[in-house]
Coordinates of N, CA, C and O in Angstrom, one line a residue:
M1 N -10.7 -25.0 0.0 CA -11.1 -23.9 -0.7 C -9.9 -23.3 -1.4 O -8.8 -23.2 -0.8
N2 N -10.0 -23.0 -2.7 CA -8.8 -22.5 -3.4 C -8.7 -20.9 -3.2 O -9.6 -20.3 -2.7
K3 N -7.6 -20.4 -3.7 CA -7.3 -19.0 -3.6 C -8.3 -18.1 -4.2 O -8.7 -17.1 -3.6
E4 N -8.7 -18.5 -5.4 CA -9.7 -17.6 -6.1 C -11.0 -17.6 -5.4 O -11.6 -16.5 -5.3
E5 N -11.5 -18.7 -4.9 CA -12.8 -18.7 -4.1 C -12.6 -17.8 -2.8 O -13.5 -17.0 -2.5
R6 N -11.5 -18.0 -2.1 CA -11.3 -17.2 -0.9 C -11.2 -15.7 -1.2 O -11.8 -14.9 -0.6
Q7 N -10.5 -15.3 -2.3 CA -10.4 -13.9 -2.7 C -11.7 -13.4 -3.1 O -12.0 -12.2 -2.8
K8 N -12.6 -14.2 -3.7 CA -13.9 -13.7 -4.1 C -14.7 -13.4 -2.9 O -15.4 -12.4 -2.8
I9 N -14.6 -14.2 -1.9 CA -15.3 -14.0 -0.6 C -14.8 -12.8 0.1 O -15.5 -11.9 0.6
I10 N -13.5 -12.6 0.1 CA -12.9 -11.4 0.7 C -13.4 -10.1 0.0 O -13.7 -9.2 0.7
R11 N -13.4 -10.2 -1.3 CA -13.8 -9.0 -2.1 C -15.3 -8.7 -1.7 O -15.6 -7.5 -1.4
Q12 N -16.1 -9.7 -1.6 CA -17.5 -9.5 -1.2 C -17.6 -9.0 0.2 O -18.4 -8.0 0.4
L13 N -16.9 -9.5 1.2 CA -17.0 -9.1 2.5 C -16.5 -7.6 2.7 O -17.2 -6.8 3.4
I14 N -15.5 -7.2 2.0 CA -15.0 -5.8 2.1 C -16.0 -4.9 1.5 O -16.2 -3.7 1.9
T15 N -16.6 -5.3 0.4 CA -17.5 -4.4 -0.3 C -18.8 -4.3 0.5 O -19.4 -3.2 0.5
Q16 N -19.2 -5.3 1.2 CA -20.5 -5.3 1.9 C -20.4 -4.9 3.4 O -21.5 -4.7 4.0
N17 N -19.2 -4.8 4.0 CA -19.0 -4.5 5.4 C -18.0 -3.4 5.6 O -17.2 -3.2 4.8
T18 N -18.1 -2.8 6.8 CA -17.1 -1.9 7.2 C -16.1 -2.7 8.1 O -16.4 -3.1 9.2
I19 N -14.9 -2.9 7.5 CA -13.9 -3.8 8.2 C -12.7 -2.9 8.5 O -12.1 -2.3 7.6
E20 N -12.4 -2.8 9.8 CA -11.3 -1.9 10.2 C -10.0 -2.6 10.4 O -8.9 -2.0 10.4
T21 N -10.0 -3.9 10.7 CA -8.8 -4.6 11.0 C -8.7 -6.0 10.4 O -9.8 -6.5 10.0
Q22 N -7.5 -6.6 10.3 CA -7.4 -7.9 9.7 C -8.1 -8.9 10.6 O -8.6 -9.9 10.1
E23 N -8.1 -8.7 11.9 CA -8.8 -9.6 12.8 C -10.3 -9.7 12.5 O -10.9 -10.7 12.5
E24 N -10.9 -8.5 12.2 CA -12.3 -8.4 11.9 C -12.5 -9.2 10.6 O -13.5 -10.0 10.5
L25 N -11.6 -9.0 9.6 CA -11.8 -9.8 8.4 C -11.6 -11.3 8.6 O -12.4 -12.1 8.1
L26 N -10.7 -11.7 9.4 CA -10.5 -13.1 9.7 C -11.7 -13.7 10.4 O -12.2 -14.8 10.0
D27 N -12.3 -12.9 11.3 CA -13.5 -13.4 12.0 C -14.7 -13.6 11.0 O -15.4 -14.6 11.0
L28 N -14.9 -12.6 10.1 CA -15.9 -12.7 9.1 C -15.7 -13.9 8.1 O -16.6 -14.6 7.7
L29 N -14.4 -14.1 7.8 CA -14.1 -15.2 6.9 C -14.4 -16.5 7.6 O -15.0 -17.4 7.0
R30 N -14.1 -16.7 8.9 CA -14.4 -17.9 9.7 C -15.9 -18.1 9.7 O -16.4 -19.2 9.5
K31 N -16.7 -17.0 9.9 CA -18.1 -17.1 10.0 C -18.7 -17.6 8.6 O -19.8 -18.1 8.5
N32 N -17.9 -17.3 7.5 CA -18.4 -17.7 6.2 C -17.7 -19.0 5.8 O -17.7 -19.3 4.6
G33 N -17.1 -19.8 6.7 CA -16.6 -21.1 6.4 C -15.2 -21.1 5.8 O -14.8 -22.1 5.3
V34 N -14.5 -20.0 5.9 CA -13.1 -19.9 5.3 C -12.1 -19.9 6.4 O -12.1 -19.1 7.3
K35 N -11.2 -20.9 6.3 CA -10.1 -21.0 7.2 C -8.9 -20.4 6.5 O -8.5 -20.8 5.4
A36 N -8.3 -19.4 7.2 CA -7.1 -18.7 6.6 C -6.3 -18.1 7.8 O -6.8 -17.8 8.8
T37 N -5.0 -17.9 7.5 CA -4.1 -17.3 8.5 C -4.0 -15.8 8.2 O -4.3 -15.4 7.1
Q38 N -3.4 -15.1 9.1 CA -3.2 -13.7 8.9 C -2.2 -13.4 7.7 O -2.4 -12.5 6.9
S39 N -1.2 -14.3 7.6 CA -0.3 -14.1 6.5 C -0.9 -14.3 5.1 O -0.6 -13.7 4.1
T40 N -1.8 -15.3 5.1 CA -2.6 -15.6 3.9 C -3.4 -14.3 3.5 O -3.5 -13.9 2.3
I41 N -4.1 -13.8 4.5 CA -4.9 -12.6 4.3 C -4.1 -11.4 3.8 O -4.5 -10.6 3.0
S42 N -2.9 -11.3 4.4 CA -2.0 -10.2 4.0 C -1.6 -10.3 2.5 O -1.6 -9.3 1.7
R43 N -1.3 -11.5 2.1 CA -1.0 -11.8 0.6 C -2.2 -11.5 -0.2 O -2.1 -10.9 -1.3
D44 N -3.4 -12.0 0.2 CA -4.6 -11.7 -0.5 C -4.9 -10.2 -0.7 O -5.3 -9.7 -1.7
A45 N -4.6 -9.5 0.4 CA -4.8 -8.0 0.4 C -4.0 -7.4 -0.7 O -4.4 -6.5 -1.4
R46 N -2.7 -7.8 -0.8 CA -1.8 -7.3 -1.8 C -2.3 -7.6 -3.2 O -2.4 -6.8 -4.1
D47 N -2.7 -8.9 -3.4 CA -3.2 -9.3 -4.7 C -4.5 -8.6 -5.1 O -4.6 -8.3 -6.3
L48 N -5.3 -8.3 -4.2 CA -6.6 -7.7 -4.5 C -6.6 -6.1 -4.4 O -7.6 -5.5 -4.6
Y49 N -5.4 -5.6 -4.1 CA -5.2 -4.1 -4.0 C -6.1 -3.6 -2.9 O -6.9 -2.6 -3.1
I50 N -6.1 -4.2 -1.7 CA -6.9 -3.7 -0.6 C -6.0 -2.8 0.2 O -4.9 -3.1 0.6
V51 N -6.5 -1.6 0.5 CA -5.8 -0.6 1.3 C -6.8 -0.1 2.4 O -8.0 -0.2 2.3
K52 N -6.2 0.6 3.4 CA -7.0 1.2 4.4 C -7.3 2.7 3.9 O -6.4 3.4 3.4
T53 N -8.5 3.0 4.0 CA -9.0 4.4 3.6 C -9.7 5.0 4.8 O -10.2 4.3 5.7
Y54 N -9.8 6.3 4.8 CA -10.5 7.1 5.8 C -12.0 7.1 5.5 O -12.4 7.3 4.4
Q55 N -12.8 6.9 6.6 CA -14.2 7.1 6.4 C -14.5 8.5 6.8 O -13.7 9.3 7.3
E56 N -15.8 8.9 6.6 CA -16.2 10.3 6.9 C -16.0 10.6 8.4 O -15.7 11.8 8.8
N57 N -16.1 9.7 9.3 CA -16.0 9.9 10.7 C -14.5 9.9 11.2 O -14.3 10.0 12.4
G58 N -13.6 9.7 10.3 CA -12.2 9.7 10.6 C -11.6 8.4 10.9 O -10.4 8.3 11.0
T59 N -12.4 7.3 11.0 CA -11.8 6.0 11.3 C -11.4 5.4 9.9 O -11.8 5.8 8.9
M60 N -10.6 4.3 10.0 CA -10.1 3.7 8.9 C -10.9 2.4 8.6 O -11.5 1.8 9.5
K61 N -11.0 2.1 7.3 CA -11.6 0.8 6.9 C -10.9 0.3 5.7 O -10.2 1.0 4.9
Y62 N -11.0 -1.0 5.4 CA -10.4 -1.6 4.2 C -11.3 -1.3 3.0 O -12.5 -1.4 3.1
S63 N -10.6 -1.0 1.9 CA -11.3 -0.8 0.6 C -10.5 -1.4 -0.5 O -9.2 -1.6 -0.3
I64 N -11.1 -1.7 -1.5 CA -10.4 -2.3 -2.7 C -10.2 -1.2 -3.7 O -11.1 -0.5 -4.1
V65 N -8.9 -1.1 -4.1 CA -8.5 0.0 -5.0 C -8.6 -0.7 -6.4 O -8.0 -1.7 -6.6
D66 N -9.3 -0.1 -7.3 CA -9.3 -0.6 -8.7 C -8.0 -0.3 -9.4 O -7.3 0.6 -9.0
Q67 N -7.7 -1.0 -10.5 CA -6.5 -0.8 -11.2 C -6.3 0.6 -11.7 O -5.2 1.1 -11.7
E68 N -7.4 1.2 -12.2 CA -7.3 2.5 -12.8 C -7.0 3.5 -11.7 O -6.2 4.4 -11.9
S69 N -7.5 3.3 -10.5 CA -7.2 4.2 -9.4 C -5.7 4.1 -9.0 O -5.1 5.0 -8.7
Q70 N -5.2 2.8 -9.1 CA -3.8 2.6 -8.7 C -2.9 3.3 -9.7 O -1.9 4.0 -9.3
K71 N -3.2 3.3 -11.0 CA -2.4 4.0 -12.0 C -2.5 5.5 -11.8 O -1.5 6.2 -11.9
N72 N -3.7 6.0 -11.4 CA -3.8 7.4 -11.1 C -3.0 7.8 -9.9 O -2.3 8.8 -9.9
S73 N -2.9 6.9 -8.9 CA -2.1 7.2 -7.7 C -0.6 7.2 -8.1 O 0.1 8.0 -7.6
E74 N -0.2 6.3 -8.9 CA 1.2 6.2 -9.3 C 1.5 7.5 -10.1 O 2.6 8.1 -10.0
K75 N 0.6 8.0 -10.9 CA 0.8 9.2 -11.7 C 1.0 10.4 -10.7 O 1.9 11.2 -10.8
K76 N 0.1 10.5 -9.7 CA 0.2 11.5 -8.7 C 1.5 11.4 -7.9 O 2.1 12.4 -7.6
L77 N 1.9 10.2 -7.6 CA 3.2 9.9 -6.9 C 4.3 10.5 -7.8 O 5.2 11.2 -7.3
R78 N 4.3 10.1 -9.0 CA 5.4 10.6 -10.0 C 5.4 12.1 -10.0 O 6.5 12.7 -9.9
E79 N 4.3 12.7 -10.1 CA 4.2 14.2 -10.2 C 4.7 14.9 -8.9 O 5.4 15.8 -8.9
S80 N 4.3 14.3 -7.8 CA 4.7 14.9 -6.5 C 6.2 14.7 -6.2 O 6.8 15.6 -5.6
L81 N 6.7 13.6 -6.7 CA 8.2 13.4 -6.6 C 8.9 14.4 -7.4 O 9.9 15.0 -7.0
Q82 N 8.4 14.7 -8.6 CA 9.0 15.7 -9.5 C 9.1 17.0 -8.8 O 10.0 17.8 -8.9
E83 N 8.0 17.4 -8.1 CA 7.8 18.7 -7.5 C 8.6 18.8 -6.2 O 9.1 19.9 -5.9
S84 N 8.8 17.8 -5.5 CA 9.3 18.0 -4.1 C 10.5 17.1 -3.7 O 11.0 17.2 -2.5
L85 N 10.9 16.1 -4.5 CA 11.9 15.2 -4.0 C 13.3 15.9 -3.8 O 13.7 16.7 -4.7
R86 N 13.9 15.7 -2.7 CA 15.2 16.2 -2.5 C 16.3 15.1 -2.4 O 17.4 15.3 -2.9
K87 N 15.9 14.0 -1.9 CA 17.0 12.9 -1.7 C 16.3 11.6 -1.4 O 15.3 11.6 -0.6
I88 N 16.8 10.5 -1.9 CA 16.4 9.1 -1.6 C 17.6 8.4 -1.1 O 18.7 8.5 -1.7
E89 N 17.5 7.7 0.0 CA 18.6 6.9 0.6 C 18.1 5.6 1.2 O 17.0 5.6 1.7
Q90 N 18.9 4.6 1.2 CA 18.6 3.3 1.8 C 19.4 3.1 3.0 O 20.6 3.4 3.0
V91 N 18.8 2.7 4.1 CA 19.5 2.4 5.3 C 19.0 1.0 5.7 O 18.0 0.8 6.3
G92 N 19.8 0.0 5.3 CA 19.3 -1.4 5.5 C 18.0 -1.7 4.8 O 17.9 -1.5 3.6
F93 N 17.0 -2.1 5.6 CA 15.7 -2.5 5.0 C 14.8 -1.3 5.0 O 13.6 -1.4 4.7
V94 N 15.3 -0.1 5.3 CA 14.5 1.1 5.4 C 14.9 2.1 4.3 O 16.1 2.2 3.9
V95 N 13.9 2.7 3.7 CA 14.2 3.7 2.6 C 13.7 5.1 3.2 O 12.6 5.2 3.7
L96 N 14.6 6.1 3.1 CA 14.3 7.4 3.5 C 14.1 8.3 2.3 O 15.0 8.3 1.4
I97 N 13.0 9.0 2.3 CA 12.8 10.0 1.2 C 12.7 11.4 1.8 O 11.9 11.6 2.7
H98 N 13.6 12.3 1.4 CA 13.5 13.6 1.9 C 12.8 14.5 0.8 O 13.1 14.4 -0.4
T99 N 11.9 15.3 1.3 CA 11.1 16.1 0.4 C 11.1 17.6 0.8 O 11.7 17.9 1.8
E100 N 10.5 18.4 0.0 CA 10.3 19.8 0.4 C 9.5 19.8 1.7 O 8.7 18.9 1.9
N101 N 9.7 20.8 2.6 CA 9.0 20.9 3.8 C 7.5 20.9 3.6 O 6.9 21.6 2.8
G102 N 6.8 20.1 4.4 CA 5.3 20.0 4.4 C 4.7 19.1 3.4 O 3.5 19.1 3.3
L103 N 5.5 18.4 2.6 CA 4.9 17.6 1.5 C 5.0 16.1 1.7 O 4.5 15.3 1.0
A104 N 5.8 15.7 2.8 CA 6.0 14.2 3.0 C 4.7 13.5 3.2 O 4.6 12.4 2.7
D105 N 3.8 14.0 3.9 CA 2.5 13.3 4.2 C 1.7 13.1 3.0 O 1.1 12.0 2.8
V106 N 1.7 14.0 2.1 CA 0.9 13.9 0.8 C 1.5 12.8 0.0 O 0.8 11.9 -0.5
I107 N 2.8 12.8 -0.2 CA 3.5 11.7 -1.0 C 3.3 10.4 -0.3 O 3.1 9.4 -1.0
T108 N 3.4 10.3 1.0 CA 3.2 9.0 1.7 C 1.8 8.5 1.4 O 1.6 7.3 1.2
N109 N 0.8 9.3 1.3 CA -0.6 8.8 1.0 C -0.6 8.2 -0.4 O -1.2 7.2 -0.6
Y110 N 0.1 8.8 -1.4 CA 0.2 8.2 -2.7 C 1.0 6.9 -2.7 O 0.6 5.9 -3.3
I111 N 2.0 6.8 -1.9 CA 2.8 5.6 -1.8 C 1.9 4.5 -1.2 O 1.9 3.4 -1.7
D112 N 1.1 4.8 -0.2 CA 0.2 3.8 0.4 C -0.9 3.4 -0.6 O -1.2 2.2 -0.6
E113 N -1.4 4.3 -1.4 CA -2.4 4.0 -2.4 C -1.9 3.1 -3.5 O -2.6 2.2 -3.9
V114 N -0.6 3.3 -3.9 CA 0.0 2.5 -4.9 C 0.2 1.1 -4.4 O 0.0 0.1 -5.2
N115 N 0.5 1.0 -3.1 CA 0.5 -0.4 -2.5 C 1.5 -1.3 -3.1 O 1.2 -2.4 -3.4
Y116 N 2.8 -0.8 -3.2 CA 3.8 -1.7 -3.7 C 4.0 -2.9 -2.7 O 4.1 -2.7 -1.5
E117 N 4.2 -4.1 -3.2 CA 4.3 -5.3 -2.4 C 5.5 -5.3 -1.5 O 5.6 -5.9 -0.5
E118 N 6.6 -4.6 -1.9 CA 7.8 -4.6 -1.2 C 7.7 -3.8 0.1 O 8.5 -3.9 1.0
I119 N 6.7 -2.9 0.2 CA 6.6 -2.0 1.3 C 5.7 -2.6 2.4 O 4.6 -2.9 2.2
A120 N 6.3 -2.7 3.6 CA 5.6 -3.2 4.8 C 4.8 -2.1 5.5 O 3.7 -2.3 6.0
G121 N 5.3 -0.9 5.4 CA 4.7 0.3 6.1 C 5.4 1.6 5.8 O 6.5 1.6 5.3
T122 N 4.7 2.7 6.0 CA 5.3 4.0 5.8 C 5.0 4.9 7.0 O 4.0 4.7 7.8
I123 N 5.9 5.9 7.2 CA 5.7 6.9 8.3 C 6.1 8.2 7.7 O 7.1 8.3 7.0
A124 N 5.3 9.2 7.9 CA 5.6 10.5 7.3 C 5.8 11.6 8.4 O 5.0 11.7 9.3
G125 N 6.8 12.4 8.2 CA 7.0 13.6 9.0 C 6.6 14.8 8.1 O 5.9 14.7 7.2
S126 N 7.3 15.9 8.4 CA 7.0 17.1 7.6 C 7.8 17.1 6.3 O 7.2 17.4 5.2
D127 N 9.0 16.6 6.3 CA 9.8 16.6 5.1 C 10.6 15.3 4.9 O 11.5 15.2 4.1
T128 N 10.2 14.3 5.7 CA 10.9 13.0 5.6 C 9.8 11.8 5.6 O 8.9 11.9 6.4
I129 N 10.0 10.9 4.7 CA 9.2 9.7 4.7 C 10.1 8.5 5.0 O 11.2 8.3 4.5
I130 N 9.6 7.7 5.9 CA 10.3 6.4 6.3 C 9.5 5.3 5.7 O 8.3 5.2 6.0
I131 N 10.1 4.5 4.8 CA 9.5 3.4 4.2 C 10.2 2.1 4.8 O 11.4 1.9 4.6
I132 N 9.4 1.3 5.4 CA 9.9 0.0 5.9 C 9.6 -1.1 5.0 O 8.4 -1.3 4.6
T133 N 10.6 -1.8 4.6 CA 10.4 -2.9 3.7 C 10.7 -4.2 4.4 O 11.1 -4.2 5.6
H134 N 10.6 -5.4 3.7 CA 10.8 -6.7 4.4 C 12.2 -7.1 4.4 O 12.6 -8.0 5.1
S135 N 13.1 -6.5 3.5 CA 14.5 -6.9 3.5 C 15.3 -5.8 2.8 O 14.8 -4.9 2.2
D136 N 16.6 -5.9 2.9 CA 17.5 -5.0 2.2 C 17.3 -5.0 0.7 O 17.3 -4.0 0.0
K137 N 17.1 -6.2 0.2 CA 16.9 -6.4 -1.2 C 15.6 -5.7 -1.7 O 15.6 -5.0 -2.7
M138 N 14.6 -5.8 -0.9 CA 13.3 -5.1 -1.3 C 13.5 -3.6 -1.2 O 12.9 -2.9 -2.0
A139 N 14.3 -3.2 -0.2 CA 14.5 -1.7 -0.1 C 15.2 -1.2 -1.3 O 14.9 -0.1 -1.8
Q140 N 16.2 -2.0 -1.9 CA 16.8 -1.6 -3.1 C 15.8 -1.5 -4.3 O 15.9 -0.6 -5.1
K141 N 14.9 -2.4 -4.3 CA 13.9 -2.4 -5.4 C 13.0 -1.1 -5.3 O 12.7 -0.5 -6.2
V142 N 12.7 -0.8 -4.0 CA 11.9 0.4 -3.8 C 12.6 1.7 -4.2 O 12.1 2.6 -4.9
V143 N 13.9 1.8 -3.9 CA 14.7 2.9 -4.3 C 14.8 3.0 -5.8 O 14.6 4.1 -6.4
R144 N 15.0 1.9 -6.5 CA 15.0 1.9 -7.9 C 13.7 2.3 -8.5 O 13.6 3.1 -9.5
K145 N 12.6 1.9 -8.0 CA 11.2 2.3 -8.4 C 11.1 3.8 -8.3 O 10.6 4.4 -9.3
F146 N 11.4 4.3 -7.2 CA 11.2 5.8 -7.0 C 12.2 6.6 -7.9 O 11.8 7.6 -8.4
E147 N 13.4 6.1 -8.0 CA 14.3 6.8 -9.0 C 13.8 6.7 -10.4 O 13.9 7.8 -11.1
L148 N 13.2 5.6 -10.8 CA 12.6 5.5 -12.1 C 11.4 6.5 -12.3 O 11.3 7.1 -13.3
L149 N 10.6 6.5 -11.3 CA 9.4 7.4 -11.3 C 9.9 8.8 -11.4 O 9.3 9.6 -12.2
F150 N 10.9 9.2 -10.7 CA 11.5 10.6 -10.7 C 12.0 10.9 -12.1 O 11.8 11.9 -12.6
K151 N 12.8 9.9 -12.6 CA 13.4 10.1 -13.9 C 12.4 10.2 -15.0 O 12.5 11.0 -15.9
D152 N 11.3 9.4 -14.9 CA 10.3 9.4 -16.0 C 9.6 10.7 -16.0 O 9.0 11.1 -17.0
S153 N 9.5 11.4 -14.8 CA 8.8 12.6 -14.7 C 9.7 13.8 -15.0 O 9.2 14.9 -15.2
A154 N 11.0 13.6 -15.0 CA 11.9 14.7 -15.2 C 12.0 15.1 -16.7 O 11.6 14.4 -17.6

């Protein structure tokens, strides 16, 4: 099975089911005759703009973000950086973003929605965002992206 066929099935499964974990997605894929590894599914998730979103009951599920929604999230990210960014710094493969007090979690949500491929995960405090990347080089890319977003909005 090629990548396009697998991604079509993934899109279909996520649209038709409530899937909370990659393991659940892998199980559903297997039941549909698709053999894939977790790393393949992770790459497909980035390609398809799959993110975790909150359900009404507070649990998380996988959803597909459309391109327009991603552009809107990037616009919101740009605007929120303009309003609250205090400092960006890189520490190895980690990027720290310092914001005005109480705004880090909002900005982190926009970062997660934009779903940059360099970012492995985010953690938000009250005024600090920790962005974990896959390497020092990717952390540099993330810093440049955020600096450009901030400059574009200034």
